[in-house]
XYZ file of C-alpha atoms in Angstrom:
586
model
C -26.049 20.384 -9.348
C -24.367 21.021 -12.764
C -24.742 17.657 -13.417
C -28.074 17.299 -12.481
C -28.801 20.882 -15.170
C -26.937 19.120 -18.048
C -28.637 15.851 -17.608
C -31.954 17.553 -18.034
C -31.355 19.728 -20.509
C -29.637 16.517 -22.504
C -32.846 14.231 -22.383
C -35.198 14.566 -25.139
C -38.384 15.484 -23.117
C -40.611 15.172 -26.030
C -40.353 11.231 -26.679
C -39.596 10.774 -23.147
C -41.732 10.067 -20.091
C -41.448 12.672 -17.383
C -41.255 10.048 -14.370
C -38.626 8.207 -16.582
C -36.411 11.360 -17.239
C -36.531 12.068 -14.044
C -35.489 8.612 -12.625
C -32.642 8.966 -15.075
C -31.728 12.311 -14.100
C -31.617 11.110 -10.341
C -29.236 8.090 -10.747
C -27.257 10.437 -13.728
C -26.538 12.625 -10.798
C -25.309 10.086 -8.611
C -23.079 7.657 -10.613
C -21.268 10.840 -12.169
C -21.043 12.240 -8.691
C -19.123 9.455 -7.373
C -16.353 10.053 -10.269
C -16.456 13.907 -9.731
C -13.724 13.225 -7.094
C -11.074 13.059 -9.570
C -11.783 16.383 -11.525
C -12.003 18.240 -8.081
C -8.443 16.261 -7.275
C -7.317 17.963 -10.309
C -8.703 21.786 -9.763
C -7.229 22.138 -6.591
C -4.197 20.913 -8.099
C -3.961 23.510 -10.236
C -5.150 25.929 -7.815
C -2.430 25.295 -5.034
C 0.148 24.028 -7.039
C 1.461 19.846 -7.591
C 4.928 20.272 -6.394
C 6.142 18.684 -3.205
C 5.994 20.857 0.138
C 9.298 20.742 2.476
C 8.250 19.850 5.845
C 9.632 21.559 9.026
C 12.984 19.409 10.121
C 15.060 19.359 13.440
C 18.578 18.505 13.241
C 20.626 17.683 16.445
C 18.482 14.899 17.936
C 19.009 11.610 19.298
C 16.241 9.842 18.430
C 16.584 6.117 17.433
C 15.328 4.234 14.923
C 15.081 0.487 13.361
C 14.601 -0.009 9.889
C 12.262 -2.983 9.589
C 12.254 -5.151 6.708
C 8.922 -7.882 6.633
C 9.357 -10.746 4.387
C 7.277 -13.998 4.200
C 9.565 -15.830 1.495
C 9.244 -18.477 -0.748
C 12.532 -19.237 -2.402
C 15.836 -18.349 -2.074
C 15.390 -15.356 -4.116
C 12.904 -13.794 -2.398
C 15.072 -13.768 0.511
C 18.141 -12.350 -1.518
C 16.692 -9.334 -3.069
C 15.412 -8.775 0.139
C 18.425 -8.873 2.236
C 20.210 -7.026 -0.159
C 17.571 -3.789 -0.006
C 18.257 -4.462 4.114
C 21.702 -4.215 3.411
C 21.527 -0.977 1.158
C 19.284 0.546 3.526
C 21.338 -0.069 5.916
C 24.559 0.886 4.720
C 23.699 4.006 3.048
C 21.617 5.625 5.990
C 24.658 4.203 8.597
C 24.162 5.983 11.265
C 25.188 5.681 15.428
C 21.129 5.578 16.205
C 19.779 3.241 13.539
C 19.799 -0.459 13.354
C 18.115 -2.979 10.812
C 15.740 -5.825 11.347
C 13.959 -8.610 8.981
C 11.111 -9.578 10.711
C 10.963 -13.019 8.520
C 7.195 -14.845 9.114
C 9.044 -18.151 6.745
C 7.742 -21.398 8.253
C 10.007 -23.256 5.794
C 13.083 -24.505 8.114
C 15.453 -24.411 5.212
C 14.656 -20.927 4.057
C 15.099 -19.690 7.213
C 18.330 -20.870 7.962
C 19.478 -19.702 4.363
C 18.133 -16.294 6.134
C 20.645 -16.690 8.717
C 23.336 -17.457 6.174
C 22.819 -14.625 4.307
C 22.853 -12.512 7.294
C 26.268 -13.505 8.391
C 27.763 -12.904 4.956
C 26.410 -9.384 4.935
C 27.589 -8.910 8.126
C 31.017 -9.840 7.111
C 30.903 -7.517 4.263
C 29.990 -4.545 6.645
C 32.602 -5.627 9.195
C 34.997 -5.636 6.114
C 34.231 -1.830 4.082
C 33.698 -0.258 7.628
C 36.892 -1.405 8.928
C 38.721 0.108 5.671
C 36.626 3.188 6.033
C 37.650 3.333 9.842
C 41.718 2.550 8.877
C 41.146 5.479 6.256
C 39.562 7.883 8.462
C 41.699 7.350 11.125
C 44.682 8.513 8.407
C 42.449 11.682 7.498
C 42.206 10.317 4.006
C 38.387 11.362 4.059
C 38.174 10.621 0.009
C 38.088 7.021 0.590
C 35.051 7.012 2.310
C 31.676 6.927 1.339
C 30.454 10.394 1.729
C 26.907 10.031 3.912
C 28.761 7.703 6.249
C 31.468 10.025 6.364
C 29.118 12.981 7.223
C 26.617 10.918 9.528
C 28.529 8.442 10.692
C 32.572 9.008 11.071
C 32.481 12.764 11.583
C 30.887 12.037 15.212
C 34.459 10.301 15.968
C 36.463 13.671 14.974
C 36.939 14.153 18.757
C 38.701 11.396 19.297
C 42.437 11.383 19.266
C 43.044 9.130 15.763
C 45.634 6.814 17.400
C 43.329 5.871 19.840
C 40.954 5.621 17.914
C 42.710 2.729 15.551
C 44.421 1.305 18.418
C 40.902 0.780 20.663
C 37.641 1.504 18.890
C 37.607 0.294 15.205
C 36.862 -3.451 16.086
C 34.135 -2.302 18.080
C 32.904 0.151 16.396
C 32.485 -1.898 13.183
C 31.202 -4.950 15.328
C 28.564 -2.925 16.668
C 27.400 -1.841 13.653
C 27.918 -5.080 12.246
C 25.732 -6.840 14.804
C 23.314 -4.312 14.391
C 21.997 -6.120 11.110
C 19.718 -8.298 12.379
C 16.918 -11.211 11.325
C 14.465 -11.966 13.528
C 11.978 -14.861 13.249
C 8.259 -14.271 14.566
C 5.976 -17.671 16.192
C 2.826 -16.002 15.415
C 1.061 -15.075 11.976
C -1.640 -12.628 13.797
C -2.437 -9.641 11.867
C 0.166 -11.013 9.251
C 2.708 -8.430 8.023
C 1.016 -5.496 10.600
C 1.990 -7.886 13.314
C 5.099 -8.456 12.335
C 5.881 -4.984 13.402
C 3.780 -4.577 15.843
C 5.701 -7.549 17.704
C 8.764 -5.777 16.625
C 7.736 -2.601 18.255
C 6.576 -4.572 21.566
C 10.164 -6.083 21.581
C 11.556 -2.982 21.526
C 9.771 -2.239 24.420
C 11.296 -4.797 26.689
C 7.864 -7.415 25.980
C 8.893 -11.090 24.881
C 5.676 -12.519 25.777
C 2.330 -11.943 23.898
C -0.605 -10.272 25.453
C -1.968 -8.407 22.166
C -4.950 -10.259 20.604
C -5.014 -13.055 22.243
C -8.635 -13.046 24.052
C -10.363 -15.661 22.395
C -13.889 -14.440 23.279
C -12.948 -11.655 21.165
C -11.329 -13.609 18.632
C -12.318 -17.109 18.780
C -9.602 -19.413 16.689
C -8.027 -16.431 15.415
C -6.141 -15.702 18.611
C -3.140 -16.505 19.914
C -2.201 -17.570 23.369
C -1.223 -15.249 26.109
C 2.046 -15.639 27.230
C 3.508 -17.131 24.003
C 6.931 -15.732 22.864
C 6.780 -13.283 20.142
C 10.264 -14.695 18.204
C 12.539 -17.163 18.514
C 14.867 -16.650 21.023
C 18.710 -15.387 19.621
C 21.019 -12.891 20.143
C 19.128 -10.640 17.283
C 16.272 -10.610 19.247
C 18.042 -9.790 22.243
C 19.773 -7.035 21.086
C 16.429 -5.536 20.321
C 14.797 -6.256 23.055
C 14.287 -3.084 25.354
C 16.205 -0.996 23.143
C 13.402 1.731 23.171
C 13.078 2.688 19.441
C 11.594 5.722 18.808
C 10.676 4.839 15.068
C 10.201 1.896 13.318
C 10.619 2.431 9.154
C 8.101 -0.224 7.824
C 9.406 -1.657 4.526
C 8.382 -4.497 2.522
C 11.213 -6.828 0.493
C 11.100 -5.030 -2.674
C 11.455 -1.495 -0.929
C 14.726 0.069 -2.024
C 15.673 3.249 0.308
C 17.792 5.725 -1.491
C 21.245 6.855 0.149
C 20.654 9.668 3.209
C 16.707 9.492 3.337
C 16.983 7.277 6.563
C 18.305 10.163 7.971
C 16.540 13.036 6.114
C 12.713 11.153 7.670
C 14.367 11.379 11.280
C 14.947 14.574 10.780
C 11.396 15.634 9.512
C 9.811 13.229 12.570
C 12.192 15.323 14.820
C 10.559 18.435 13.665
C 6.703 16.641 14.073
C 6.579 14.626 16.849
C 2.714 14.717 16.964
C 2.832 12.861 13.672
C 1.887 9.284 14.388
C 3.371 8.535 10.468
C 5.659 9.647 8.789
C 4.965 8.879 5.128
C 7.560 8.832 2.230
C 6.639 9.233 -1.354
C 7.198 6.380 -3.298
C 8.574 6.243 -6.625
C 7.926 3.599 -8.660
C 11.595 1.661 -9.443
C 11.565 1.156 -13.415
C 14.787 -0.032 -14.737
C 16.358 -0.538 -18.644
C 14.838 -3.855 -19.984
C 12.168 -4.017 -17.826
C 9.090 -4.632 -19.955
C 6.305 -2.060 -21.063
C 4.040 -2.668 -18.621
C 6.514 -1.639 -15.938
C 7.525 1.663 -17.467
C 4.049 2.754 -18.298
C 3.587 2.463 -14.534
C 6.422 4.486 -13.321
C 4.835 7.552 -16.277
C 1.702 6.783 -14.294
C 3.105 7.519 -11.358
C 4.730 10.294 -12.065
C 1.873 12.122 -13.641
C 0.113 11.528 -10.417
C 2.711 12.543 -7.994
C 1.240 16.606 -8.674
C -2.183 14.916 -7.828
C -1.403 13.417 -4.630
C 1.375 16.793 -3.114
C -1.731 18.752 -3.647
C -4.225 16.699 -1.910
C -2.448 15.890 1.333
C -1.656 19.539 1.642
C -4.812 20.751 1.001
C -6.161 18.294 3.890
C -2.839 18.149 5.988
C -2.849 14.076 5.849
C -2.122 11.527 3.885
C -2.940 7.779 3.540
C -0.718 5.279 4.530
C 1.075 2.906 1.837
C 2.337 0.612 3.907
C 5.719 1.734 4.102
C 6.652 4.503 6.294
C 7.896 5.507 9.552
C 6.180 4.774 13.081
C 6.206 7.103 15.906
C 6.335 3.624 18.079
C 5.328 5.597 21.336
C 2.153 7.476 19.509
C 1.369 3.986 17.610
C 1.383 2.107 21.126
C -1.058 4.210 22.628
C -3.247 4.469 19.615
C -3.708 1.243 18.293
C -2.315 -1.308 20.653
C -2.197 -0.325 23.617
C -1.224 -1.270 27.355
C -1.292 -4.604 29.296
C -2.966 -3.038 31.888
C -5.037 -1.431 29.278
C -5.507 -2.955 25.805
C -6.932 -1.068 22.572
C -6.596 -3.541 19.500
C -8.151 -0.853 17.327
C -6.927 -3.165 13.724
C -8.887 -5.814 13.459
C -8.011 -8.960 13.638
C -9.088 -10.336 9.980
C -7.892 -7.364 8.406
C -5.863 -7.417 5.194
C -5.263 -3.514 4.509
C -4.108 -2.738 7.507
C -2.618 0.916 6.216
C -6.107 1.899 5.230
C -7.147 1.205 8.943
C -4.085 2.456 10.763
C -4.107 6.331 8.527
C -7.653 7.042 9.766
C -6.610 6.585 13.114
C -3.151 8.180 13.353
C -2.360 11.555 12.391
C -0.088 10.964 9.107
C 2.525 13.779 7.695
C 3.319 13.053 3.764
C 6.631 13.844 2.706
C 6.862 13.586 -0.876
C 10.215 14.882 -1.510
C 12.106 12.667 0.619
C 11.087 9.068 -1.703
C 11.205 5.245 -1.225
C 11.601 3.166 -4.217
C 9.204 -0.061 -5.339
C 9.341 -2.363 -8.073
C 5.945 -2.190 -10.420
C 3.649 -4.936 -11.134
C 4.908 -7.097 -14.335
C 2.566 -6.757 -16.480
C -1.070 -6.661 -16.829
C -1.953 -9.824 -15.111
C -0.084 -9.525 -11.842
C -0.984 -6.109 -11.568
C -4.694 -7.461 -11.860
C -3.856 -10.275 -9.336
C -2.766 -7.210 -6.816
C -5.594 -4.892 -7.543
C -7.965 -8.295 -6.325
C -5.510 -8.697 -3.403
C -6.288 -5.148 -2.735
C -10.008 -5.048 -3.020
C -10.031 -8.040 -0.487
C -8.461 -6.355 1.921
C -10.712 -3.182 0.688
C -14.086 -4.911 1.162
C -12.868 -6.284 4.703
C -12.433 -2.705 5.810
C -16.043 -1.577 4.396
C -17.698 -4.317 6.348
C -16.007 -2.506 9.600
C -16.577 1.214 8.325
C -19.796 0.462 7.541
C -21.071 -2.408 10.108
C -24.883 -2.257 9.287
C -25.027 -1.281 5.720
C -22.301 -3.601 4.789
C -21.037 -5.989 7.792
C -24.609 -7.847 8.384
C -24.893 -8.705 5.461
C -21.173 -10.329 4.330
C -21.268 -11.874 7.851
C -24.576 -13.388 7.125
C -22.887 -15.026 4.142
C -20.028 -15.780 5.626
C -22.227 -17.809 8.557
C -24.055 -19.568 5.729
C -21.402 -20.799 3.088
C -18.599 -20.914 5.499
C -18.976 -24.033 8.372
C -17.965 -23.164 11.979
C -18.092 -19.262 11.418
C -18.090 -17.140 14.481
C -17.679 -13.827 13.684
C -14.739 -11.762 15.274
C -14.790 -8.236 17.118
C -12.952 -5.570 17.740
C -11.914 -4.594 21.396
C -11.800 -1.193 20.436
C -14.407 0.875 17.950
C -12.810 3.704 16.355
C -14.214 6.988 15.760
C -12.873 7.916 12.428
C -12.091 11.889 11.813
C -13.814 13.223 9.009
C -10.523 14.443 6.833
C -8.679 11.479 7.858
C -11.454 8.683 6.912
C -12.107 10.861 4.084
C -8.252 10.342 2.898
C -7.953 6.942 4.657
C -10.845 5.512 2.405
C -9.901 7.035 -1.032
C -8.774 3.579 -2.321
C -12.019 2.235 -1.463
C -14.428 5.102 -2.998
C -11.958 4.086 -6.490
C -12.914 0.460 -5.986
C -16.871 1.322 -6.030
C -16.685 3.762 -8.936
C -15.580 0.914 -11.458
C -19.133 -0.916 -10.391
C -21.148 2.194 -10.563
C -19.498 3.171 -13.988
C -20.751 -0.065 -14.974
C -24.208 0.918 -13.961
C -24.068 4.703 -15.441
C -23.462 2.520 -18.466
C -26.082 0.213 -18.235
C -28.517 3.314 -17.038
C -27.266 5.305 -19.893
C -28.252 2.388 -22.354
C -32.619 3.147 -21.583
C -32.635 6.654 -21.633
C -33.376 8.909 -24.927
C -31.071 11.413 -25.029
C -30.739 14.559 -27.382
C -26.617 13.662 -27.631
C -26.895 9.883 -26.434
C -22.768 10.204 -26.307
C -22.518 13.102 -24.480
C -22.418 12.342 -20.698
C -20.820 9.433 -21.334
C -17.570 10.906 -22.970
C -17.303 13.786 -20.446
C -17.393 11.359 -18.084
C -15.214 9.370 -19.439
C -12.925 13.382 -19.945
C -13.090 14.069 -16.711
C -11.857 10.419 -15.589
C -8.728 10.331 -17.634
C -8.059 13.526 -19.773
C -8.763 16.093 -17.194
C -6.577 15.399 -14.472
C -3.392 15.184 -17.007
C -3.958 19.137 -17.387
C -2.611 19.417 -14.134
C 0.297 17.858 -14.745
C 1.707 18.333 -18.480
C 3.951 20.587 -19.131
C 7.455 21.235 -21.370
C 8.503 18.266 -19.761
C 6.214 16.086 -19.278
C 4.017 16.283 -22.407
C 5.415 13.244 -23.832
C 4.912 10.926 -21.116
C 1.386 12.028 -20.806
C 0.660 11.491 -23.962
C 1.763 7.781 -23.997
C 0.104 7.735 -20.189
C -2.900 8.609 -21.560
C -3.808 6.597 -24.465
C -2.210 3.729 -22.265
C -4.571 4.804 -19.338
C -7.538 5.011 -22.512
C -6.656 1.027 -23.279
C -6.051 -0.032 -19.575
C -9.020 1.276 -18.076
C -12.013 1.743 -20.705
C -12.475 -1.763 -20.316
C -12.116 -1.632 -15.562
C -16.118 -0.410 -15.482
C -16.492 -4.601 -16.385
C -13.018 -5.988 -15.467
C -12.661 -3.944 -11.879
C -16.642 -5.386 -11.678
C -15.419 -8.782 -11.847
C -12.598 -8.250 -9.610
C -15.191 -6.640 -6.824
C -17.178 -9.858 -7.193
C -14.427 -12.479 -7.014
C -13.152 -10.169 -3.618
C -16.761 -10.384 -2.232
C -16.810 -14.430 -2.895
C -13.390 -15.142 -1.609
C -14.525 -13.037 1.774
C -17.772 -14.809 2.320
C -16.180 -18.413 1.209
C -12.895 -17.510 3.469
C -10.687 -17.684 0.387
C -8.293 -15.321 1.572
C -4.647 -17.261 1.759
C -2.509 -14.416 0.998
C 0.224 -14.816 -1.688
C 3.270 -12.288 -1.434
C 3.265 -10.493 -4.751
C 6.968 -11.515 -5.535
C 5.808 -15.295 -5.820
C 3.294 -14.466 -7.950
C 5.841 -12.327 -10.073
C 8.149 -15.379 -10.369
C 5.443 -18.225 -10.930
C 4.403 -15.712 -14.277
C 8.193 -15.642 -15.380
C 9.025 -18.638 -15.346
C 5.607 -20.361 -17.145
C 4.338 -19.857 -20.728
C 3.056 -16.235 -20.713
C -0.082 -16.843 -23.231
C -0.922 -19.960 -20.590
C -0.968 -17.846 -17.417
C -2.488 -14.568 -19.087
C -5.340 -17.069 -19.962
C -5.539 -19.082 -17.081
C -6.456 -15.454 -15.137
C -8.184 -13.462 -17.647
C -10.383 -16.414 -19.129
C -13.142 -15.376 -16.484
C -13.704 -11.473 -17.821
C -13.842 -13.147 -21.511
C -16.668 -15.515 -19.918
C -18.203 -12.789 -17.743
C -19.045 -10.786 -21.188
C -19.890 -13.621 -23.199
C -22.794 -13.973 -20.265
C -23.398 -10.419 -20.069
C -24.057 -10.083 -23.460
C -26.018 -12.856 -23.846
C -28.643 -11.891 -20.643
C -28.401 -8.317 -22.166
C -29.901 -9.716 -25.873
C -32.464 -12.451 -24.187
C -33.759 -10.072 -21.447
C -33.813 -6.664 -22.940
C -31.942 -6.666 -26.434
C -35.705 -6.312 -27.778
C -35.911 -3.188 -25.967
C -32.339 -1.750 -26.445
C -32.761 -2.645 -30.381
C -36.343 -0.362 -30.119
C -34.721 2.338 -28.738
C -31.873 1.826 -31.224
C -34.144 2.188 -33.992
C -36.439 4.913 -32.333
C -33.181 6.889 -32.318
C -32.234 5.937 -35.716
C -35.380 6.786 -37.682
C -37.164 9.253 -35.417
């Protein structure tokens, strides 16, 4: 309604049409409504407060859990960092009730066996500082041992007379926990890195076979065949089997899980066992000569951190990131289902699969208690990830929105792709209002860079009394506004930089995140959706000429205004130049 009141009284009614001003008034209204989400972020920011909210915890439980690593890998060194976050993870959350798991998806046979190799040397490197911690602790010299293991792990054995302890238990007791870091390899590339722990959490459930998706009426070729095993048969994937997990901590490669938090989320699921997900902040992991690109990130998220504590307590959910902890039980009878009784509820072409899964379950954000991630490179992969993103994005919409947006893309897809048939979901979900509403905030961002495009382009025909105005409080509201909930003493420097970063960055995303929408829309209806893990993409930039690759993907937003521009001067530069000179000499 404001909106709608300054628009009016901003349009020169004199040299203006009614029926025109009024038509521009309308569609005014509109494209700034769909950015007014971000300045209402921002108010009740300020009005309940950005820092992070403790969540009710329950110590004393016995709950188990399995932290799950997913990895399709590519070279040795995507397997490497990988195993090495496992074995962090792992190590510094050691605990009688948790175990570790890379679900690997590698095809490669060589890659996969270097999995196996690097498994076995980790092991031996547990066996070997838990048996010293073990020797120590049996000797009472407790400052020779790490001190979360000592505290979640050792102190359970105080009970135990320490000379029986050395003499019968140590072996085992670092074998066991030794054997407990484990690599798994999964037959099946359904639902892609969703399945992978979907499987995982069957497996844990005493299923080998597969009877998930594999109803090919449903599916048609994208099903698999009921009754196929779920992973290669080993000793890893019997130890899981059956084990009866009651979480599952979804990570990807590059997740890095600080010492204790393992622990601290187990705890806070403990204390909310309606909570289908448990979701971690995450912080973005900037280290010393990374490049620009990579710290301007982590500012970025940190400015926004106030943004998001706000807005998942004000609703009392969260979205889902990807990485966070499963109530396996709740997730079972939510989104997969039974033999006997099968729900299916992602579907089975998704890519965002978090989007999907927070508007069904009920997720719990726990922003104090953080994972760590590596940020995008630089410019270009980050733009590479935002298109990865949008496909997955535009997938979703065409299930959230079956009629205004599914008939259409799957009428494309029937006519430019050969063979289509067009795959269902077993079961339709009935979003909830607050958690679609949260679930589908990364899509509503996606659609505002196309409709800022058009506010521009609308902007361009009317005759305005202050032809700048709208568009720089727009353009306020977007990226100056929200930083006034989060600068203070110490923080006023970073938003600064943030800022005119965010000002260079993202002026230019009303054309560039256009672009990016379009390519997503082609590579859905043309089924150009191989997915790329973001670490290969990472490498292949390092190790080419950086001009070469920064061309070879940005050369189409150069073209895209070169076109623009020339459609804008042949089809209606006569009229933009009248108005232009209407407003000059009038």
């Amino acid at each position: 309604m404001i909106s709608i009141v300054l628009n009016a009284l901003n349009i020169d009614w004199k040299r203006s049409h009614w029926l025109t001003g009024v038509i521009l008034i309308i569609l005014l209204a509109v494209l700034q409504g769909t950015v007014l989400e971000i300045p209402m972020q921002t108010i009740f920011c300020i009005a309940l407060g950005g820092h992070g909210r403790v969540p009710v915890s329950t110590k004393n439980h016995k709950l188990k859990l399995i932290i799950n690593y997913n990895l399709l890998a590519t070279c040795e060194n995507d397997i490497d960092e990988c195993m090495q976050n496992m074995f962090e993870a792992y190590m510094g959350n050691l605990h009688a009730n948790v175990s570790a798991v890379l679900v690997s998806a590698t095809k490669d046979i060589k890659l996969k066996d270097y999995e196996l190799y690097v498994r076995d040397d980790i092991r031996r490197m547990i066996y070997s500082k838990l048996y010293l911690e073990g020797m120590a602790f049996c000797k009472m010299r407790y400052n020779e041992i790490d001190g979360p293991r000592l505290q979640n792990f050792w102190s359970t054995y105080r009970d135990y007379v320490t000379k029986e302890l050395k003499s019968f238990h140590i072996h085992s007791i670092c074998k066991e926990r030794m054997d407990n870091f484990m690599v798994v390899h999964r037959l099946s590339k359904v639902l892609r890195k969703c399945g992978q722990y979907q499987d995982l959490i069957l497996l844990s459930e005493g299923e080998t076979k597969a009877y998930t998706y594999c109803d090919r009426e449903l599916y048609n070729d994208y099903a698999r065949t009921y009754g196929d095993p779920l992973f290669e048969t080993s000793a890893d994937t019997g130890r899981i089997l059956g084990k009866r997990f009651d979480y599952t901590l979804v990570l990807d490669g590059d997740t890095t899980v600080p010492e204790g938090t393992v622990i601290k989320l187990l705890d806070v699921a403990a204390g909310n066992p309606d909570r289908g997900i448990i979701q971690p902040g995450i912080e973005v992991d900037c280290k010393k000569g990374d490049t620009l690109f990579m710290h301007l990130d982590a500012m970025r998220q940190v400015i926004n951190l106030p943004l998001t504590n706000a807005i998942t307590a004000l609703f009392d959910h969260s979205s889902f990131f990807g990485k966070g902890l499963i109530n396996n039980k709740l997730y079972i009878q939510k989104v997969i289902g039974y033999k006997s009784k099968l729900i299916e509820r992602v579907p089975i072409d998704v890519l965002s699969h978090d989007s999907f899964e927070a508007s069904i379950m009920n997720v719990l954000y726990v922003g104090s208690i953080p994972l760590r991630e590596a940020p995008p490179y630089n410019y270009v992969t980050w733009g590479i990830r935002e298109r990865r993103w949008n496909k997955g994005e535009v997938l979703l919409a065409m299930y959230y929105s079956p009629r205004f947006l599914g008939k259409p893309l799957r009428y494309l897809q029937r006519k430019f792709q050969k063979n289509f048939v067009e795959p269902t979901v077993r079961t339709i979900s009935k979003h909830d209002f607050v958690f679609s509403f949260i679930a589908h905030c990364a899509l509503r961002q996606m659609f505002v860079k196309p409709l800022l495009l058009l506010f521009l382009i609308v902007h361009m025909f009317g005759i305005f009394k202050n032809e700048y105005a709208s568009i720089s409080v727009t353009m306020f509201l977007v990226i100056i506004f929200p930083k006034f909930a989060t600068c203070n003493s110490k923080t006023y420097k970073i938003v600064i930089i943030e800022t005119l970063a965010s000002i260079l960055q993202f002026t230019p995303e009303a054309v560039t995140g256009t672009v990016r929408i379009c390519r997503a829309f082609h590579a859905i209806i043309t089924n150009n959706t191989h997915w790329i893990p973001q670490s290969a993409v990472e490498e292949e930039f390092k190790r080419s000429n950086h001009f070469v690759s920064a061309f070879r993907h940005l050369w189409g937003y150069s073209l895209f205004s070169v076109i623009s521009v020339a459609l804008v001067f042949v089809f209606i530069g006569h009229r933009f130049l009248f108005f232009s000179w209407q407003r000059l000499y009038s």
